mmCIF file of C-alpha atoms in Angstrom:
data_model
loop_
_atom_site.group_PDB
_atom_site.id
_atom_site.type_symbol
_atom_site.label_atom_id
_atom_site.label_comp_id
_atom_site.label_asym_id
_atom_site.label_seq_id
_atom_site.Cartn_x
_atom_site.Cartn_y
_atom_site.Cartn_z
ATOM 1 C CA MET A 1 0.000 0.000 0.000
ATOM 2 C CA ARG A 2 2.810 2.406 0.924
ATOM 3 C CA VAL A 3 4.603 1.671 -2.343
ATOM 4 C CA ALA A 4 1.414 2.366 -4.295
ATOM 5 C CA LEU A 5 0.905 5.693 -2.503
ATOM 6 C CA LEU A 6 4.493 6.713 -3.158
ATOM 7 C CA ALA A 7 4.068 5.839 -6.821
ATOM 8 C CA LEU A 8 0.908 7.948 -7.034
ATOM 9 C CA LEU A 9 2.664 10.834 -5.288
ATOM 10 C CA SER A 10 5.553 10.593 -7.739
ATOM 11 C CA ILE A 11 3.166 10.660 -10.693
ATOM 12 C CA TRP A 12 1.347 13.689 -9.253
ATOM 13 C CA LEU A 13 4.586 15.566 -8.723
ATOM 14 C CA GLN A 14 5.803 14.816 -12.220
ATOM 15 C CA THR A 15 2.501 15.862 -13.760
ATOM 16 C CA GLY A 16 2.278 19.036 -11.704
ATOM 17 C CA SER A 17 5.766 20.137 -12.679
ATOM 18 C CA THR A 18 4.888 20.038 -16.366
ATOM 19 C CA GLU A 19 1.397 21.522 -16.130
ATOM 20 C CA LEU A 20 0.476 23.303 -19.348
ATOM 21 C CA GLY A 21 -0.128 27.050 -19.258
ATOM 22 C CA CYS A 22 1.372 30.521 -19.490
ATOM 23 C CA ARG A 23 4.783 30.818 -17.841
ATOM 24 C CA ASP A 24 6.829 33.641 -16.370
ATOM 25 C CA GLU A 25 10.592 34.043 -16.728
ATOM 26 C CA ASN A 26 11.239 31.703 -13.809
ATOM 27 C CA GLY A 27 9.147 29.005 -15.427
ATOM 28 C CA ASN A 28 6.317 29.458 -12.931
ATOM 29 C CA LEU A 29 2.763 28.906 -14.103
ATOM 30 C CA VAL A 30 0.800 32.178 -14.225
ATOM 31 C CA ASP A 31 -2.882 32.709 -14.893
ATOM 32 C CA TRP A 32 -2.275 35.392 -17.540
ATOM 33 C CA TYR A 33 0.243 37.891 -18.811
ATOM 34 C CA TYR A 34 0.386 40.886 -21.105
ATOM 35 C CA LEU A 35 3.632 41.509 -22.942
ATOM 36 C CA TYR A 36 4.716 44.472 -25.076
ATOM 37 C CA LYS A 37 7.721 43.973 -27.347
ATOM 38 C CA LEU A 38 9.165 47.475 -27.664
ATOM 39 C CA PRO A 39 9.959 49.062 -31.043
ATOM 40 C CA GLU A 40 13.563 48.792 -32.170
ATOM 41 C CA LYS A 41 14.342 52.508 -31.986
ATOM 42 C CA VAL A 42 12.674 53.008 -28.624
ATOM 43 C CA ALA A 43 14.725 50.557 -26.560
ATOM 44 C CA ALA A 44 17.737 50.098 -28.776
ATOM 45 C CA GLY A 45 20.436 49.201 -26.243
ATOM 46 C CA ARG A 46 23.261 47.273 -27.851
ATOM 47 C CA SER A 47 22.905 46.771 -31.593
ATOM 48 C CA GLU A 48 22.750 42.992 -31.293
ATOM 49 C CA THR A 49 19.734 43.157 -28.965
ATOM 50 C CA ALA A 50 17.920 46.149 -30.504
ATOM 51 C CA GLY A 51 14.267 45.358 -31.104
ATOM 52 C CA LEU A 52 14.251 42.401 -28.706
ATOM 53 C CA HIS A 53 13.421 44.136 -25.415
ATOM 54 C CA TYR A 54 10.017 43.765 -23.826
ATOM 55 C CA THR A 55 7.919 44.884 -20.873
ATOM 56 C CA PHE A 56 5.323 42.731 -19.161
ATOM 57 C CA VAL A 57 2.601 42.435 -16.537
ATOM 58 C CA THR A 58 1.708 39.052 -15.033
ATOM 59 C CA ALA A 59 -1.085 37.782 -12.814
ATOM 60 C CA GLY A 60 1.605 36.919 -10.268
ATOM 61 C CA GLN A 61 2.531 40.598 -9.759
ATOM 62 C CA PRO A 62 -0.246 42.755 -11.218
ATOM 63 C CA SER A 63 0.407 45.670 -8.850
ATOM 64 C CA ALA A 64 4.006 45.937 -10.073
ATOM 65 C CA GLY A 65 2.757 47.398 -13.348
ATOM 66 C CA TRP A 66 4.807 47.208 -16.531
ATOM 67 C CA GLN A 67 8.249 45.749 -15.835
ATOM 68 C CA LEU A 68 11.180 45.831 -18.250
ATOM 69 C CA SER A 69 12.580 42.341 -18.671
ATOM 70 C CA ALA A 70 16.281 41.591 -18.384
ATOM 71 C CA ARG A 71 15.673 38.888 -20.988
ATOM 72 C CA ASN A 72 15.263 39.319 -24.727
ATOM 73 C CA VAL A 73 12.205 38.019 -26.534
ATOM 74 C CA ASN A 74 14.311 35.654 -28.660
ATOM 75 C CA GLU A 75 15.632 33.758 -25.609
ATOM 76 C CA SER A 76 14.151 30.449 -24.530
ATOM 77 C CA GLU A 77 14.156 31.796 -20.940
ATOM 78 C CA SER A 78 11.988 34.766 -21.915
ATOM 79 C CA ILE A 79 8.309 34.790 -20.999
ATOM 80 C CA PRO A 80 7.102 33.710 -24.469
ATOM 81 C CA GLY A 81 10.036 31.313 -24.737
ATOM 82 C CA ARG A 82 9.076 29.616 -21.466
ATOM 83 C CA THR A 83 5.465 29.384 -22.667
ATOM 84 C CA VAL A 84 5.862 28.344 -26.301
ATOM 85 C CA GLY A 85 9.178 26.466 -26.231
ATOM 86 C CA PRO A 86 7.893 23.337 -24.447
ATOM 87 C CA VAL A 87 4.963 23.113 -26.873
ATOM 88 C CA LEU A 88 7.294 23.065 -29.875
ATOM 89 C CA SER A 89 9.047 19.945 -28.596
ATOM 90 C CA ALA A 90 6.116 18.113 -26.957
ATOM 91 C CA LYS A 91 4.653 14.999 -28.569
ATOM 92 C CA ASN A 92 1.595 14.470 -26.350
ATOM 93 C CA LEU A 93 -0.161 17.836 -26.709
ATOM 94 C CA LEU A 94 -2.816 19.103 -29.054
ATOM 95 C CA ALA A 95 -1.164 22.215 -30.468
ATOM 96 C CA VAL A 96 -2.339 24.668 -33.129
ATOM 97 C CA LEU A 97 -0.019 27.378 -34.481
ATOM 98 C CA TYR A 98 -1.600 29.943 -36.783
ATOM 99 C CA ASN A 99 -0.395 33.088 -38.525
ATOM 100 C CA ASP A 100 -1.492 34.884 -41.696
ATOM 101 C CA GLU A 101 2.238 35.481 -42.270
ATOM 102 C CA PRO A 102 3.701 32.033 -41.503
ATOM 103 C CA PRO A 103 7.419 31.453 -40.883
ATOM 104 C CA GLU A 104 7.715 29.759 -44.274
ATOM 105 C CA GLY A 105 5.691 30.328 -47.416
ATOM 106 C CA LYS A 106 3.485 33.118 -48.676
ATOM 107 C CA THR A 107 1.368 35.548 -46.703
ATOM 108 C CA ASP A 108 -2.297 34.522 -46.661
ATOM 109 C CA GLY A 109 -4.293 37.613 -47.605
ATOM 110 C CA LEU A 110 -7.659 35.856 -47.767
ATOM 111 C CA ARG A 111 -8.112 33.961 -44.517
ATOM 112 C CA GLY A 112 -8.139 35.517 -41.062
ATOM 113 C CA HIS A 113 -5.754 38.297 -40.124
ATOM 114 C CA THR A 114 -4.947 36.435 -36.924
ATOM 115 C CA LYS A 115 -1.898 35.089 -35.098
ATOM 116 C CA GLY A 116 -1.525 32.822 -32.102
ATOM 117 C CA VAL A 117 -0.870 29.511 -30.378
ATOM 118 C CA VAL A 118 -3.400 27.195 -28.732
ATOM 119 C CA ALA A 119 -2.213 24.152 -26.797
ATOM 120 C CA THR A 120 -3.987 21.686 -24.523
ATOM 121 C CA ASP A 121 -3.893 18.237 -22.983
ATOM 122 C CA TRP A 122 -6.483 16.382 -20.908
ATOM 123 C CA THR A 123 -6.374 18.790 -17.969
ATOM 124 C CA SER A 124 -5.040 22.214 -18.945
ATOM 125 C CA GLY A 125 -4.131 24.531 -21.786
ATOM 126 C CA PHE A 126 -3.451 28.092 -22.857
ATOM 127 C CA TRP A 127 -4.229 30.585 -25.588
ATOM 128 C CA LEU A 128 -1.475 32.951 -26.693
ATOM 129 C CA ILE A 129 -2.602 35.810 -28.934
ATOM 130 C CA HIS A 130 0.116 37.917 -30.553
ATOM 131 C CA SER A 131 0.826 40.265 -33.460
ATOM 132 C CA VAL A 132 4.218 38.987 -34.689
ATOM 133 C CA PRO A 133 4.524 37.868 -38.335
ATOM 134 C CA LYS A 134 6.474 34.654 -39.009
ATOM 135 C CA TYR A 135 6.261 33.573 -35.356
ATOM 136 C CA PRO A 136 6.634 31.187 -33.633
ATOM 137 C CA PRO A 137 8.628 28.498 -35.478
ATOM 138 C CA GLU A 138 6.907 25.301 -36.535
ATOM 139 C CA LEU A 139 6.442 22.365 -34.184
ATOM 140 C CA GLY A 140 9.606 20.327 -33.861
ATOM 141 C CA GLN A 141 11.908 23.347 -34.138
ATOM 142 C CA GLU A 142 13.745 25.170 -31.369
ATOM 143 C CA TYR A 143 12.243 28.362 -30.036
ATOM 144 C CA HIS A 144 13.412 31.595 -31.669
ATOM 145 C CA TYR A 145 12.098 35.031 -32.605
ATOM 146 C CA PRO A 146 12.285 36.315 -36.202
ATOM 147 C CA ASN A 147 14.522 39.243 -37.108
ATOM 148 C CA THR A 148 11.600 40.612 -39.122
ATOM 149 C CA GLY A 149 9.763 41.158 -35.840
ATOM 150 C CA ARG A 150 12.319 43.537 -34.373
ATOM 151 C CA MET A 151 11.494 46.908 -35.925
ATOM 152 C CA TYR A 152 7.968 47.505 -34.674
ATOM 153 C CA GLY A 153 6.218 47.113 -31.344
ATOM 154 C CA GLN A 154 4.283 43.867 -30.873
ATOM 155 C CA SER A 155 1.573 42.749 -28.449
ATOM 156 C CA PHE A 156 1.052 39.448 -26.618
ATOM 157 C CA LEU A 157 -1.698 38.135 -24.354
ATOM 158 C CA CYS A 158 -1.523 34.678 -22.810
ATOM 159 C CA VAL A 159 -4.284 33.137 -20.677
ATOM 160 C CA SER A 160 -4.141 29.769 -18.898
ATOM 161 C CA PHE A 161 -7.305 27.665 -19.033
ATOM 162 C CA GLY A 162 -8.643 24.370 -17.824
ATOM 163 C CA ALA A 163 -9.143 21.821 -20.587
ATOM 164 C CA ASP A 164 -12.915 22.282 -20.275
ATOM 165 C CA GLN A 165 -12.574 25.742 -21.890
ATOM 166 C CA MET A 166 -10.351 24.784 -24.791
ATOM 167 C CA ASP A 167 -12.823 23.413 -27.328
ATOM 168 C CA ALA A 168 -14.979 26.537 -27.062
ATOM 169 C CA ILE A 169 -11.818 28.467 -27.939
ATOM 170 C CA GLY A 170 -11.573 26.158 -30.937
ATOM 171 C CA GLY A 171 -15.009 27.385 -31.989
ATOM 172 C CA GLN A 172 -13.742 30.962 -31.897
ATOM 173 C CA LEU A 173 -10.778 29.944 -34.045
ATOM 174 C CA VAL A 174 -13.092 28.404 -36.630
ATOM 175 C CA LEU A 175 -14.862 31.767 -36.913
ATOM 176 C CA ASN A 176 -11.560 33.666 -37.078
ATOM 177 C CA GLU A 177 -10.481 31.584 -40.106
ATOM 178 C CA PRO A 178 -6.825 31.196 -39.091
ATOM 179 C CA HIS A 179 -4.069 30.152 -41.466
ATOM 180 C CA VAL A 180 -2.831 27.082 -39.550
ATOM 181 C CA TYR A 181 0.779 26.420 -40.533
ATOM 182 C CA SER A 182 1.693 23.786 -37.946
ATOM 183 C CA TYR A 183 -0.372 21.528 -35.704
ATOM 184 C CA HIS A 184 -0.389 18.233 -33.845
ATOM 185 C CA VAL A 185 -3.486 16.310 -32.752
ATOM 186 C CA PRO A 186 -2.854 13.147 -30.712
ATOM 187 C CA ASP A 187 -5.392 10.431 -31.466
ATOM 188 C CA GLU A 188 -6.511 10.268 -27.841
ATOM 189 C CA LEU A 189 -7.450 13.987 -27.866
ATOM 190 C CA ARG A 190 -9.208 14.102 -31.225
ATOM 191 C CA GLU A 191 -12.713 13.359 -29.905
ATOM 192 C CA ARG A 192 -12.249 15.550 -26.820
ATOM 193 C CA PHE A 193 -11.607 18.717 -28.862
ATOM 194 C CA PRO A 194 -13.589 18.517 -32.136
ATOM 195 C CA LYS A 195 -13.673 22.295 -32.701
ATOM 196 C CA LEU A 196 -9.907 22.612 -32.366
ATOM 197 C CA VAL A 197 -9.553 19.774 -34.856
ATOM 198 C CA GLU A 198 -11.996 21.563 -37.166
ATOM 199 C CA ALA A 199 -9.889 24.725 -36.988
ATOM 200 C CA THR A 200 -6.889 22.843 -38.372
ATOM 201 C CA ARG A 201 -8.885 21.949 -41.509
ATOM 202 C CA MET A 202 -9.140 25.645 -42.464
ATOM 203 C CA LYS A 203 -12.640 25.499 -43.921
ATOM 204 C CA THR A 204 -14.808 28.624 -44.040
ATOM 205 C CA ASP A 205 -18.506 28.477 -43.201
ATOM 206 C CA SER A 206 -20.571 31.104 -45.045
ATOM 207 C CA LYS A 207 -23.694 30.404 -42.986
ATOM 208 C CA PRO A 208 -24.616 32.914 -40.263
ATOM 209 C CA PRO A 209 -23.920 33.891 -37.601
ATOM 210 C CA HIS A 210 -20.693 35.489 -38.767
ATOM 211 C CA TRP A 211 -19.556 36.546 -35.301
ATOM 212 C CA ASN A 212 -19.606 35.313 -31.723
ATOM 213 C CA VAL A 213 -18.831 36.585 -28.235
ATOM 214 C CA LEU A 214 -17.542 33.910 -25.861
ATOM 215 C CA LYS A 215 -17.253 34.408 -22.109
ATOM 216 C CA MET A 216 -14.269 32.428 -20.830
ATOM 217 C CA ARG A 217 -12.875 31.790 -17.357
ATOM 218 C CA SER A 218 -9.171 31.372 -16.773
ATOM 219 C CA ARG A 219 -7.771 28.692 -14.504
ATOM 220 C CA ALA A 220 -7.957 31.132 -11.579
ATOM 221 C CA GLY A 221 -11.508 32.178 -12.438
ATOM 222 C CA VAL A 222 -10.747 35.489 -14.164
ATOM 223 C CA THR A 223 -13.328 36.355 -16.832
ATOM 224 C CA PHE A 224 -12.272 37.180 -20.390
ATOM 225 C CA ASN A 225 -14.518 37.864 -23.389
ATOM 226 C CA SER A 226 -13.448 36.601 -26.807
ATOM 227 C CA PHE A 227 -14.804 38.469 -29.836
ATOM 228 C CA ALA A 228 -14.563 36.594 -33.136
ATOM 229 C CA LYS A 229 -15.700 37.365 -36.679
ATOM 230 C CA ASN A 230 -15.224 35.876 -40.122
ATOM 231 C CA ARG A 231 -15.013 37.516 -43.543
ATOM 232 C CA TYR A 232 -18.802 37.545 -43.975
ATOM 233 C CA PHE A 233 -19.298 39.876 -41.017
ATOM 234 C CA LYS A 234 -18.216 42.702 -43.351
ATOM 235 C CA LYS A 235 -18.128 45.280 -40.585
ATOM 236 C CA GLU A 236 -15.511 46.827 -38.333
ATOM 237 C CA LEU A 237 -14.483 44.750 -35.314
ATOM 238 C CA TYR A 238 -14.105 47.565 -32.792
ATOM 239 C CA ALA A 239 -16.921 49.974 -33.740
ATOM 240 C CA ASP A 240 -19.504 47.384 -34.787
ATOM 241 C CA LEU A 241 -18.872 44.497 -32.387
ATOM 242 C CA ILE A 242 -16.658 45.204 -29.369
ATOM 243 C CA ALA A 243 -17.831 48.720 -28.424
ATOM 244 C CA PRO A 244 -21.579 47.943 -28.552
ATOM 245 C CA SER A 245 -21.090 44.571 -26.840
ATOM 246 C CA LEU A 246 -19.110 46.089 -23.961
ATOM 247 C CA GLN A 247 -21.177 49.295 -24.074
ATOM 248 C CA SER A 248 -18.068 51.398 -23.908
ATOM 249 C CA ASN A 249 -16.087 53.912 -25.893
ATOM 250 C CA LEU A 250 -12.783 52.514 -27.139
ATOM 251 C CA LEU A 251 -9.246 53.754 -27.673
ATOM 252 C CA VAL A 252 -7.601 51.512 -30.277
ATOM 253 C CA GLU A 253 -3.952 50.917 -31.134
ATOM 254 C CA SER A 254 -3.468 49.134 -34.475
ATOM 255 C CA TRP A 255 -1.328 49.101 -37.606
ATOM 256 C CA GLN A 256 -1.780 52.373 -39.489
ATOM 257 C CA HIS A 257 0.592 51.859 -42.408
ATOM 258 C CA GLY A 258 -0.705 51.248 -45.910
ATOM 259 C CA ALA A 259 -3.993 51.995 -47.622
ATOM 260 C CA GLY A 260 -7.482 51.990 -46.201
ATOM 261 C CA ASN A 261 -6.792 53.278 -42.690
ATOM 262 C CA LEU A 262 -10.058 54.048 -40.913
ATOM 263 C CA PRO A 263 -10.365 57.396 -39.120
ATOM 264 C CA SER A 264 -11.612 57.663 -35.562
ATOM 265 C CA ASP A 265 -15.323 56.846 -35.558
ATOM 266 C CA CYS A 266 -17.694 59.249 -33.812
ATOM 267 C CA SER A 267 -20.641 58.466 -36.089
ATOM 268 C CA LYS A 268 -22.357 55.889 -33.893
ATOM 269 C CA PRO A 269 -25.247 57.075 -31.681
ATOM 270 C CA LYS A 270 -23.662 55.857 -28.439
ATOM 271 C CA TRP A 271 -20.065 54.674 -28.650
ATOM 272 C CA THR A 272 -16.997 56.372 -30.101
ATOM 273 C CA VAL A 273 -13.885 54.537 -31.307
ATOM 274 C CA LEU A 274 -10.761 56.684 -31.352
ATOM 275 C CA ASN A 275 -7.408 55.808 -32.912
ATOM 276 C CA ILE A 276 -4.418 56.094 -30.599
ATOM 277 C CA GLU A 277 -1.594 58.215 -32.013
ATOM 278 C CA GLY A 278 1.120 57.547 -29.435
ATOM 279 C CA VAL A 279 1.971 55.166 -26.591
ATOM 280 C CA THR A 280 3.709 55.818 -23.265
ATOM 281 C CA ILE A 281 4.847 52.940 -21.040
ATOM 282 C CA GLY A 282 5.932 54.106 -17.605
ATOM 283 C CA GLN A 283 8.183 57.160 -17.590
ATOM 284 C CA GLN A 284 10.785 55.871 -20.004
ATOM 285 C CA TYR A 285 9.254 54.593 -23.223
ATOM 286 C CA ARG A 286 7.283 56.702 -25.684
ATOM 287 C CA PHE A 287 6.603 55.968 -29.325
ATOM 288 C CA GLU A 288 4.203 56.836 -32.107
ATOM 289 C CA THR A 289 1.636 54.464 -33.551
ATOM 290 C CA LEU A 290 3.627 54.294 -36.793
ATOM 291 C CA GLN A 291 6.357 52.476 -34.836
ATOM 292 C CA ASP A 292 3.897 49.885 -33.584
ATOM 293 C CA HIS A 293 2.424 46.684 -35.045
ATOM 294 C CA SER A 294 0.384 45.873 -31.917
ATOM 295 C CA LYS A 295 -3.381 45.411 -31.910
ATOM 296 C CA TRP A 296 -5.040 46.354 -28.646
ATOM 297 C CA ALA A 297 -7.788 48.533 -27.215
ATOM 298 C CA VAL A 298 -8.735 49.991 -23.849
ATOM 299 C CA SER A 299 -11.888 51.544 -22.500
ATOM 300 C CA GLY A 300 -12.405 55.197 -23.320
ATOM 301 C CA ASP A 301 -14.538 55.628 -20.191
ATOM 302 C CA SER A 302 -12.913 56.544 -16.896
ATOM 303 C CA GLU A 303 -15.294 54.328 -14.906
ATOM 304 C CA ARG A 304 -14.546 51.240 -17.026
ATOM 305 C CA ARG A 305 -11.204 49.430 -16.925
ATOM 306 C CA PHE A 306 -10.477 46.696 -19.442
ATOM 307 C CA ILE A 307 -7.938 45.873 -22.119
ATOM 308 C CA CYS A 308 -8.419 43.925 -25.352
ATOM 309 C CA VAL A 309 -5.587 42.262 -27.285
ATOM 310 C CA GLY A 310 -6.178 40.750 -30.685
ATOM 311 C CA ASP A 311 -5.715 40.493 -34.405
ATOM 312 C CA ILE A 312 -7.493 43.132 -36.429
ATOM 313 C CA ASN A 313 -6.325 46.553 -37.634
ATOM 314 C CA ARG A 314 -8.694 49.459 -38.151
ATOM 315 C CA GLN A 315 -8.454 49.311 -41.936
ATOM 316 C CA GLU A 316 -11.167 49.057 -44.577
ATOM 317 C CA HIS A 317 -9.986 45.767 -46.083
ATOM 318 C CA GLN A 318 -9.969 44.080 -42.667
ATOM 319 C CA LYS A 319 -13.752 44.256 -42.559
ATOM 320 C CA VAL A 320 -13.678 41.223 -44.858
ATOM 321 C CA ARG A 321 -10.972 39.342 -42.935
ATOM 322 C CA GLY A 322 -11.527 36.981 -40.043
ATOM 323 C CA GLY A 323 -10.038 37.838 -36.682
ATOM 324 C CA GLY A 324 -10.910 38.960 -33.208
ATOM 325 C CA SER A 325 -9.817 40.195 -29.814
ATOM 326 C CA VAL A 326 -9.841 38.964 -26.211
ATOM 327 C CA CYS A 327 -10.869 41.468 -23.556
ATOM 328 C CA SER A 328 -10.501 41.398 -19.794
ATOM 329 C CA GLU A 329 -13.617 42.057 -17.733
#
């Protein structure tokens, strides 16, 4: 009996030490984190590390505010490296890597303008939403960060979930129409997560509804709302879906290079959506929107406090692209 108990204890310890979820720089499991990769010219430092510095906020130390990491985003010991690296080498996880600009091959200008990593096993998982083209590397490769991602600012949101939340996230992915460039589905998980499996098939459903709002709870019980749309929604994500759903004005940071940029929208009867023109992080880092590739929004109302991190730019052509955003509550 004692031997059996010791064996069970050993199994529990081994399983607990490799629990799947978002990780901090010490490898500790955290419920969520926000990460801002700083633009190259803002936090240049030494030339070999320019464009690799990042600031972060984690659920473990939310009151600390934005902290500048001593790590670089291309290191396996960085926050995204600790989170994504183990997934790249694991053989027993269901993992879906998606990016409209994959590490290899052509940019997909038809499917969703969406980037991220979803990974799960029988008990736990996470969803990492980011804005970095050509990232992360395919499954089976070592973790690294692309040189093409250095110049501009980039946004990351990671949330840890129980496995019971993960297939609903798969349903949001199906709506977002991701370009899945690398995935692994173990046979024993295929029936448990049918929507995640469906997302890997990259089929578009033209039948309504063309959008969905999903209320999710993190492992620690924190509520997040996922907003998803496909190409047939044909309206603007922030002004036509997020603002009316949250009943709040929005301040939006998104890519403003190229054609079709949408101006701030004050035309709606209730909610305004204003484009951000510059970002300040703490007392040290300031940069203009044109130096930033991030996609995020915050409440424009002083009595409301939430942040959304996602996929879509405020540009005319993105009305007919899939994508979404995940907002804190």
